[in-house]
Every structure is written in structure tokens, then in C-alpha cells.
């Protein structure tokens, strides 16, 4: 395993911390997955690609990663913050005439197809919420037994006041919430809750719902957060290494997940909470139904109708890999602006990188790395281990492609080695067939090297011009003249 330390920004500590797995060499990661009632957009994919890079970075360091990303196919309400309205899947079923299960299957397939287009490695496990109702019921019962939840009218609520650590992740303590923090509107519509800050573990259902299950409290369906606690505990254990998601999930989703898992199992579930910033829209036209108020209009969100899909990119002639390249240009904890200019620039830069790589010859034997190549590799390794500093890693990659101090074959090896982390599919870029050099060209190269050794720059320049006139690109390297 690696000797280069890994640092990650831990939302829980509000700081970068050195990462050490609980049970090396294994690293368990839980990543909140898509809600499959509508298209999964490129904003969602920013978060999934971030987790993919985290996984690849850990694998590059020699760890044995086990990644679980769930599929949320039940439980999200039309207004999650207020915990009111119809279940989103049920709503989609009612308005489209398709069954809730058909809709979930359709968007799950779109998510898997687009994940593959973006070169996201498949998670080791993609559990569906609807397959884990018994686990959710068991955890809910456990919370009631431990005095942390109560049942009323067929609903079960988490008793937030009984959990002393509430607010540990987001800073949204009960006092803060009561004072109007975080705009949690659900505080006003308390309905049958003991306290407005309590949240639902189980909701009462009725026969009209397509997705309802029997429970000790009658027919119903799970609340928004319990699925992730139940599935993470089942597949990664009561304590695991890393939990990821988009920044909007810190509260209430992940705060509530801690309350549920710690409440049921007795200890904090996650060592590192890693959250990715949002993809925002710059000068893209919004769809007609998008709300036009300032802040919200640039946040890509399904409810606002301003979404771009992987298929939209392809229709516009943009390679999905160019989007992945664009994501590499910003740190995952910074907002990233998607504009026509930024995606076009990413496409050009990717094309250039591919062209540079294609010009580098392949070799069957891998000699030991030269000192220069080792230095570059260390710099790359250090960057990715420093809280996934991929913008720096990308600059190193681009410079490596043109670094004349490193032999061309070795440059190719380095680029492919780096791409194990970047995931730009550079290994599909074929090397151009090496040009067969005529005796005349060989002679010019030899004469030029002799002229340079004799510090006869005038002659050396003349010979370079002659080679260029013959259609060659001339590079000066530590090993002498190189023609491409
Ligand atoms: P959802 O399907 O809405 O539950 O979202 C799936 C994941 O995408 C979550 O981790 C969200 O935080 C994340 N997400 C949603 N919108 C964006 C965005 N515009 N940029 C980055 N991540 C997002
Ligand atoms: Zn989740």
C-alpha cells in the first residue's frame, strides 16, 4: 500500500484530515444514488463522478475499495423539506399512466447507461430501496425500542430531541432549527408530530398507492432517509470509512442518517463525510418552465426544468468524456459553471491531449522509470492524495504529454498510468503508426545533433528548417533531436 499520505476534507470535522481506513486494505464507501422518477442530469453525475474519482484514487493507492451506491425508488415526497405531498414516483406514475415500477426501471436504466458513457466504474453493489423494506422496518422498530422514535396514526417519527448529537454534521441543532435556521418549513406543519423538528421514518399509506407495504403500524411506506441507514449498515457494517453525496444532502438527509444509524447501532456510522459542490448553469438557455429568479435559475435541478442530460450533450456533438474533462478542471468542493464556452474548451483540450498521446509510440517492454518520470509520477500522486486535487493532476498530465525530458514511450506509460485515476479512456487512443524515416532524414538528424554538440546553432537551425520543410515536427530533447 501507499506511502504517500491521503488527505480528505471531512465535513464532520470541517477540516482536511489524514485518511486511514478502519480495516485496511479494505475501504467501504456508501454513496447516495439517484432518485429514479425522472431523468438523471449532468449535475447529478458531477456528484457520481466525484465519488468515482475518490474510489479510483484509493485504488491507485493500493486499497481494496467496496463501493455501494443505492437506487432510491421509493420515499421521496413532492416536497421533501415539508415532508408533504405525493411520493414523487407515485406522482410520476399517476401523471404518465405508467406503473411506478416501470418508471423506476426506465430511469435506472438511463442512469446506468449514462454512468457507463461517463466512464464511471460500476459500484460493487447498487441496492434498491424497495428491496430493503424489511431492513428499514427492523431499524425503525429498534429506534422505537430505544426510545428514539414514536408511532402515531400509522406514522413513525424520529424524536430528534432524544438524540443528543443532532446537528453534529450540519450545525443545525434543535435550537438552531427552532430559531428558524435552514428554513425548514416542515417546522410549521407539525401535523401529528410531537415536535416540529421530528422527521418521518415511516409514513401511513393507503390502497391507492402502488408502493405500499405492511408494517407493525399498518400499510405504509418508508420516509426519505431510513433507506440509506438500513442499506449502509447491511452492506458496510455499523461503522464504515466514507460516505459521499452532493452538498445539498448534508442537511437534512445525512444529519438524519447519523441520527438513525447511531441511534440504532450505538456509535457514529461514518468516519469521513465527503460532499461535492454543485454544477451550475452559466449562459445556457433555461427551458420555458424554469423559474426565473436569480439564484435558483442557475441551479440545475429537475424541479426547475433546466436540466441537461448526457444525451443532450451527445446531440450537440459533445463527447461525454469532454464533460468528464470539464469536471476535472474544478476542485470538487468548488462550484463549477457549465457554459457553452467551458464545455467547448474542454472538448478542445481533450482532443489535444488525445492527439499528443497518439503521437507517442507504444513499446512492449517497460523499462524502469527514469528519475524524471518518477518525479512527475510522485507529483501526480501527491496531488490526487491531497483531497483529490484533480485540477493540479490534470495540469501535470497535460505537461507530461509534452515533456521533452521524458522519453516518448515513457510519457505514454505515464499518461496511461494517470488515466487509471482520471478515467478519460485514454487507453482507447491508438498510437499513430511510426513514420518510417528515410536515409536522408536520418542523415539530417545526425548532422543536426553533431552541429548542436559543436554549438553551431546557425547550422543546427538550418537543419531544423530543412526537416520542417520535409513535414516533420522537430523537438530538442536530452537525447538529441527528435522528429515527429
Ligand atoms: P437526487 O437524485 O436528486 O437524489 O440526486 C442525486 C445526487 O445528485 C445527490 O447526491 C445530489 O446531491 C446530487 N446533485 C443534485 N443536483 C446536483 C447538481 N446540480 N450538481 C451536483 N450534484 C447534484
Ligand atoms: Zn442517501
XYZ file of C-alpha atoms and ligand atoms in Angstrom:
508
model
C 0.000 0.000 0.000
C 0.923 3.598 -0.483
C 3.481 5.573 1.485
C 2.013 8.858 0.237
C -0.463 10.094 2.859
C -4.044 10.717 1.788
C -5.910 13.793 2.986
C -9.641 14.313 2.630
C -11.875 17.172 3.662
C -14.237 15.737 6.252
C -17.499 17.687 6.557
C -17.834 16.298 10.089
C -14.508 17.840 11.183
C -14.877 20.877 8.889
C -11.251 20.249 8.030
C -8.867 18.216 5.925
C -7.835 15.096 7.823
C -5.441 12.279 7.071
C -7.371 9.289 5.837
C -6.734 5.861 7.355
C -9.170 3.015 6.658
C -10.828 1.264 9.592
C -9.846 -2.177 8.254
C -7.045 -1.834 5.713
C -6.646 -2.741 2.923
C -10.417 -2.555 2.603
C -12.209 0.781 2.248
C -16.004 0.866 2.449
C -17.790 3.740 0.692
C -21.512 4.485 0.655
C -22.680 6.968 -1.968
C -26.225 8.325 -2.104
C -27.552 7.372 -5.509
C -30.194 8.709 -7.874
C -33.907 9.086 -7.275
C -35.311 7.301 -10.282
C -38.536 9.064 -11.140
C -37.093 11.497 -13.693
C -34.009 11.890 -15.889
C -30.672 11.813 -14.106
C -28.923 15.034 -15.216
C -25.291 16.024 -15.607
C -25.447 17.838 -12.249
C -26.270 14.550 -10.527
C -23.436 12.985 -12.474
C -20.971 15.561 -11.161
C -21.516 14.037 -7.718
C -21.290 10.443 -9.001
C -18.102 11.207 -10.974
C -16.604 12.776 -7.824
C -17.174 9.514 -5.948
C -15.733 7.586 -8.902
C -12.540 9.651 -8.657
C -12.375 9.080 -4.921
C -12.647 5.346 -5.493
C -10.048 5.377 -8.283
C -7.653 7.448 -6.162
C -7.934 4.951 -3.299
C -7.407 2.052 -5.699
C -4.361 3.826 -7.147
C -3.041 3.846 -3.584
C -3.473 0.078 -3.405
C -6.674 -0.054 -1.343
C -9.375 -2.592 -1.904
C -12.458 -0.400 -2.265
C -16.006 -1.641 -1.835
C -18.460 0.936 -3.169
C -22.197 0.819 -2.537
C -24.487 3.290 -4.340
C -28.187 2.892 -3.725
C -31.093 3.470 -6.071
C -33.891 5.458 -4.445
C -37.056 4.043 -5.961
C -39.492 4.986 -3.200
C -39.996 7.511 -0.455
C -39.210 10.931 -1.890
C -42.135 13.275 -1.490
C -43.072 16.118 -3.808
C -41.964 18.486 -1.106
C -39.212 16.729 0.802
C -38.446 19.678 3.035
C -42.025 19.849 4.225
C -42.479 16.101 4.084
C -45.742 16.729 2.328
C -47.340 15.969 -0.994
C -47.392 12.841 -3.049
C -44.484 10.420 -3.362
C -42.526 11.526 -6.457
C -42.704 8.103 -8.046
C -46.402 7.759 -7.391
C -46.898 11.234 -8.829
C -44.954 10.328 -11.992
C -46.992 7.129 -12.307
C -50.288 8.963 -11.968
C -49.361 11.677 -14.474
C -47.808 9.381 -17.098
C -50.077 6.371 -16.805
C -47.094 4.056 -16.305
C -46.604 1.964 -13.208
C -44.267 3.244 -10.505
C -42.074 0.156 -11.017
C -41.896 0.749 -14.798
C -40.833 4.340 -14.239
C -38.170 3.326 -11.731
C -36.819 0.640 -14.100
C -36.742 3.083 -17.021
C -34.735 5.777 -15.212
C -32.472 3.246 -13.525
C -31.516 2.038 -16.983
C -30.871 5.608 -18.158
C -28.687 6.207 -15.082
C -26.656 3.043 -15.696
C -26.235 3.763 -19.412
C -25.124 7.363 -18.831
C -22.812 6.310 -15.982
C -21.060 3.989 -18.435
C -20.860 6.783 -21.053
C -19.109 8.929 -18.462
C -16.668 6.129 -17.657
C -17.934 5.797 -14.087
C -16.855 2.381 -12.811
C -19.928 0.396 -11.765
C -20.344 0.349 -7.972
C -19.802 -3.069 -6.421
C -23.402 -3.015 -5.291
C -26.431 -0.953 -6.378
C -29.148 -1.892 -3.882
C -32.686 -0.681 -4.442
C -34.690 0.816 -1.590
C -37.776 -1.261 -2.453
C -35.747 -4.462 -1.924
C -34.900 -3.428 1.648
C -38.222 -2.689 3.304
C -37.687 -5.420 5.979
C -34.315 -3.880 6.956
C -35.904 -0.427 7.206
C -38.768 -1.771 9.326
C -36.300 -3.543 11.630
C -34.278 -0.376 12.145
C -37.426 1.672 12.756
C -38.594 -0.841 15.383
C -35.171 -0.728 17.007
C -35.380 3.066 17.254
C -38.804 2.794 18.897
C -37.439 0.209 21.373
C -34.573 2.536 22.219
C -36.972 5.378 22.910
C -35.794 7.418 19.929
C -38.921 7.131 17.794
C -42.691 7.050 18.307
C -45.653 5.814 16.300
C -48.783 7.905 15.813
C -51.691 7.424 13.366
C -49.778 4.872 11.312
C -46.769 7.203 11.024
C -43.463 6.764 12.834
C -41.356 9.810 13.670
C -37.811 10.190 14.924
C -37.789 12.027 18.252
C -34.986 14.472 17.448
C -34.836 15.870 20.995
C -33.832 12.461 22.351
C -30.699 12.328 20.194
C -28.012 14.445 21.838
C -25.704 14.585 18.818
C -28.284 16.055 16.454
C -26.625 18.810 14.397
C -23.120 17.328 14.605
C -22.720 17.264 10.803
C -24.606 20.332 9.624
C -24.586 22.559 12.690
C -28.390 22.526 12.576
C -29.061 21.764 16.205
C -32.617 21.717 17.528
C -32.170 25.219 18.978
C -30.900 26.468 15.650
C -33.807 24.872 13.793
C -36.340 26.286 16.215
C -34.841 29.704 15.691
C -35.718 29.338 12.013
C -32.336 28.007 10.864
C -32.104 26.340 7.475
C -35.632 27.379 6.568
C -37.065 24.037 7.489
C -40.660 24.770 6.617
C -41.772 21.447 7.956
C -41.417 23.041 11.382
C -44.719 24.833 10.790
C -46.713 21.873 9.559
C -46.219 19.706 12.586
C -49.387 17.651 11.995
C -49.177 14.736 14.395
C -45.542 15.165 15.389
C -44.510 15.754 18.981
C -42.087 18.436 17.858
C -41.761 20.219 14.528
C -38.149 19.120 14.013
C -39.035 15.430 14.174
C -38.808 13.601 10.859
C -40.631 10.617 9.376
C -39.215 7.084 9.439
C -42.424 5.519 8.180
C -45.464 7.108 6.573
C -49.025 5.905 6.570
C -50.148 4.765 3.107
C -53.416 3.699 1.584
C -54.720 1.286 -1.021
C -54.430 3.859 -3.802
C -50.634 3.792 -3.637
C -48.809 1.371 -5.922
C -45.906 1.176 -3.497
C -47.173 0.273 -0.017
C -46.056 -2.372 2.424
C -47.495 -3.965 5.535
C -45.842 -2.868 8.744
C -46.486 -3.124 12.501
C -48.165 0.298 12.126
C -50.369 -0.608 9.159
C -49.985 -0.154 5.434
C -47.346 2.424 4.563
C -44.010 3.331 3.026
C -40.599 4.425 4.307
C -39.537 8.010 4.965
C -36.855 9.754 2.946
C -33.754 8.931 4.989
C -34.137 5.487 6.524
C -33.191 3.571 3.366
C -29.610 4.813 3.409
C -29.103 3.957 7.096
C -30.587 0.486 6.571
C -28.631 -0.358 3.418
C -25.319 1.161 4.554
C -25.480 -0.819 7.821
C -26.408 -4.007 5.994
C -23.660 -3.872 3.371
C -20.852 -1.903 5.022
C -21.378 -2.593 8.707
C -22.260 -0.370 11.635
C -19.135 1.707 11.075
C -17.523 2.330 7.721
C -14.949 4.598 6.122
C -16.519 7.121 3.753
C -19.976 8.432 2.892
C -20.424 10.699 -0.130
C -23.143 12.837 -1.688
C -23.878 16.285 -3.049
C -23.618 19.277 -0.713
C -27.423 19.610 -0.525
C -27.608 16.269 1.270
C -25.684 17.436 4.371
C -28.990 18.557 5.824
C -31.407 17.057 6.462
C -30.592 13.757 4.705
C -27.177 12.976 6.175
C -27.857 14.588 9.550
C -30.900 12.333 9.840
C -28.904 9.336 8.663
C -26.465 9.835 11.546
C -29.383 10.166 13.987
C -30.902 6.906 12.693
C -27.749 4.767 12.430
C -26.109 5.995 15.617
C -29.461 5.818 17.391
C -29.966 2.202 16.345
C -26.385 0.903 16.494
C -24.891 2.966 19.299
C -21.921 4.571 17.524
C -21.214 7.133 14.796
C -21.608 5.279 11.481
C -19.144 7.119 9.239
C -15.503 8.215 9.623
C -15.363 10.615 6.652
C -18.279 12.542 5.191
C -17.309 13.840 1.744
C -19.600 16.277 -0.080
C -19.304 17.613 -3.611
C -20.315 21.109 -4.701
C -22.950 21.783 -7.333
C -22.744 22.095 -11.063
C -24.386 25.367 -12.030
C -25.549 26.732 -15.330
C -23.978 29.785 -16.853
C -25.189 31.103 -20.157
C -27.287 28.094 -21.119
C -30.831 28.805 -22.088
C -33.278 27.592 -19.497
C -36.308 25.671 -20.516
C -39.504 27.673 -20.697
C -40.856 26.245 -17.476
C -37.769 27.131 -15.485
C -38.331 29.550 -12.640
C -36.551 32.742 -13.437
C -35.479 34.038 -10.059
C -31.795 34.862 -9.779
C -30.204 32.301 -7.524
C -32.429 29.408 -8.337
C -32.327 29.929 -12.069
C -28.714 28.820 -12.246
C -29.032 25.772 -10.024
C -29.567 22.762 -12.239
C -32.487 20.944 -10.797
C -35.191 18.716 -12.114
C -37.902 20.588 -10.298
C -36.872 23.773 -12.131
C -36.862 22.166 -15.550
C -33.396 23.425 -16.528
C -31.671 20.094 -16.865
C -29.019 18.927 -19.302
C -28.598 15.214 -19.840
C -25.735 13.154 -21.194
C -27.928 12.562 -24.254
C -28.321 16.363 -24.684
C -24.532 16.671 -24.831
C -24.292 13.938 -27.437
C -26.995 15.551 -29.574
C -24.888 18.704 -29.555
C -21.836 16.773 -30.740
C -20.136 16.860 -27.342
C -18.278 13.754 -26.269
C -19.348 12.660 -22.739
C -15.621 12.399 -21.999
C -15.344 16.158 -22.636
C -17.818 16.679 -19.789
C -15.699 14.454 -17.566
C -12.676 16.524 -18.617
C -14.538 19.721 -17.704
C -15.258 18.311 -14.251
C -11.525 17.728 -13.767
C -10.835 21.436 -14.187
C -12.537 22.446 -10.916
C -11.938 21.142 -7.419
C -14.858 19.039 -6.227
C -15.535 21.445 -3.347
C -15.930 24.425 -5.702
C -18.976 25.258 -7.743
C -18.468 24.596 -11.424
C -20.077 26.702 -14.100
C -21.314 24.830 -17.149
C -21.320 27.183 -20.129
C -21.129 26.725 -23.878
C -17.616 28.156 -23.704
C -16.421 25.944 -20.848
C -17.635 22.706 -22.433
C -16.242 23.671 -25.848
C -12.871 24.489 -24.306
C -12.912 21.136 -22.501
C -13.629 19.323 -25.764
C -10.674 21.075 -27.473
C -8.327 20.383 -24.584
C -9.315 16.717 -24.567
C -8.801 16.483 -28.326
C -5.322 17.985 -27.918
C -4.426 15.559 -25.159
C -5.554 12.653 -27.315
C -3.547 13.954 -30.278
C -0.451 14.313 -28.084
C -0.872 10.784 -26.851
C -1.423 9.406 -30.349
C 1.927 10.869 -31.366
C 3.715 8.896 -28.641
C 4.990 5.467 -29.673
C 3.987 2.280 -27.886
C 6.543 -0.145 -26.588
C 6.165 -3.692 -25.407
C 8.865 -3.643 -22.745
C 8.507 -1.418 -19.708
C 11.950 -0.377 -18.546
C 12.353 1.056 -15.035
C 11.037 4.612 -14.716
C 13.624 7.314 -15.336
C 14.296 9.753 -12.486
C 12.372 12.486 -14.306
C 9.363 10.223 -14.876
C 9.405 9.187 -11.219
C 9.345 12.798 -10.141
C 6.358 13.548 -12.346
C 4.543 10.475 -11.100
C 5.153 11.485 -7.491
C 3.801 14.964 -8.163
C 0.664 13.461 -9.689
C 0.255 11.052 -6.780
C 0.675 13.816 -4.232
C -1.944 15.968 -5.989
C -4.625 13.282 -6.098
C -3.946 12.351 -2.459
C -4.350 15.969 -1.411
C -8.137 15.979 -1.109
C -8.465 14.958 -4.772
C -6.683 17.943 -6.254
C -7.589 16.905 -9.767
C -7.123 20.322 -11.408
C -3.430 20.073 -10.463
C -3.303 16.417 -11.526
C -4.755 17.422 -14.904
C -2.125 20.129 -15.424
C 0.591 17.580 -14.619
C -0.955 15.170 -17.127
C -1.053 17.768 -19.880
C 2.529 18.833 -19.210
C 3.690 15.217 -19.191
C 2.322 14.714 -22.706
C 4.753 17.347 -23.983
C 7.625 16.944 -21.556
C 10.680 16.536 -23.777
C 12.845 15.495 -20.851
C 10.979 12.208 -20.708
C 11.297 9.596 -23.460
C 8.162 9.369 -25.635
C 7.429 5.737 -24.733
C 7.721 6.586 -21.075
C 5.417 9.557 -21.498
C 2.799 7.229 -22.957
C 3.171 4.918 -19.962
C 2.774 7.786 -17.540
C -0.337 9.128 -19.262
C -1.993 5.721 -19.186
C -0.983 5.286 -15.558
C -2.562 8.659 -14.661
C -5.679 7.751 -16.605
C -6.349 4.898 -14.173
C -7.455 7.758 -11.910
C -8.704 10.364 -14.391
C -10.796 7.829 -16.310
C -10.717 9.673 -19.651
C -10.392 6.407 -21.597
C -7.015 7.461 -22.967
C -6.175 3.788 -23.427
C -8.531 3.766 -26.404
C -6.374 6.357 -28.181
C -4.291 4.483 -30.728
C -0.691 5.434 -31.349
C -0.168 6.709 -34.870
C 1.897 4.282 -36.930
C 5.528 5.321 -36.527
C 6.825 7.168 -39.549
C 9.469 5.346 -41.471
C 12.372 7.752 -41.736
C 14.300 7.864 -44.967
C 18.107 7.754 -45.034
C 18.016 11.430 -45.944
C 16.086 12.308 -42.752
C 18.359 10.134 -40.603
C 21.343 11.916 -42.068
C 19.850 15.359 -41.365
C 19.079 14.369 -37.760
C 22.632 13.087 -37.269
C 24.154 16.219 -38.799
C 21.969 18.389 -36.587
C 22.992 16.547 -33.436
C 26.641 16.992 -34.439
C 26.072 20.708 -35.115
C 24.449 21.136 -31.687
C 27.254 19.233 -29.977
C 29.670 21.662 -31.674
C 27.416 24.549 -30.536
C 26.951 25.558 -34.161
C 23.490 26.993 -33.678
C 23.269 28.540 -37.110
C 23.764 25.202 -38.842
C 21.512 23.465 -36.334
C 18.715 25.963 -37.148
C 19.219 25.487 -40.879
C 18.958 21.713 -40.490
C 15.789 22.145 -38.372
C 14.268 24.258 -41.156
C 15.157 21.569 -43.670
C 13.482 18.885 -41.561
C 10.404 21.054 -41.086
C 10.247 21.663 -44.834
C 10.049 17.882 -45.187
C 6.939 17.926 -42.943
C 8.444 16.953 -39.581
C 7.888 18.483 -36.171
C 11.322 18.905 -34.583
C 11.830 18.650 -30.824
C 15.041 19.082 -28.847
C 15.320 16.536 -26.103
C 18.039 15.495 -23.681
C 18.709 12.592 -26.028
C 19.078 14.849 -29.066
C 16.852 15.746 -31.997
C 13.508 14.017 -32.189
C 11.276 14.182 -35.256
C 7.548 13.517 -35.188
P -31.186 13.022 -6.386
O -31.482 12.033 -7.479
O -31.959 14.286 -6.543
O -31.333 12.420 -5.025
O -29.673 13.440 -6.551
C -28.615 12.525 -6.676
C -27.311 13.177 -6.305
O -27.032 14.283 -7.170
C -27.275 13.737 -4.890
O -26.029 13.390 -4.280
C -27.376 15.235 -5.079
O -26.738 15.923 -4.050
C -26.642 15.413 -6.389
N -26.975 16.624 -7.158
C -28.199 17.102 -7.459
N -28.112 18.220 -8.223
C -26.787 18.462 -8.410
C -26.016 19.486 -9.114
N -26.603 20.460 -9.808
N -24.659 19.403 -9.067
C -24.051 18.404 -8.390
N -24.708 17.414 -7.723
C -26.064 17.437 -7.724
Zn -28.780 8.708 0.954
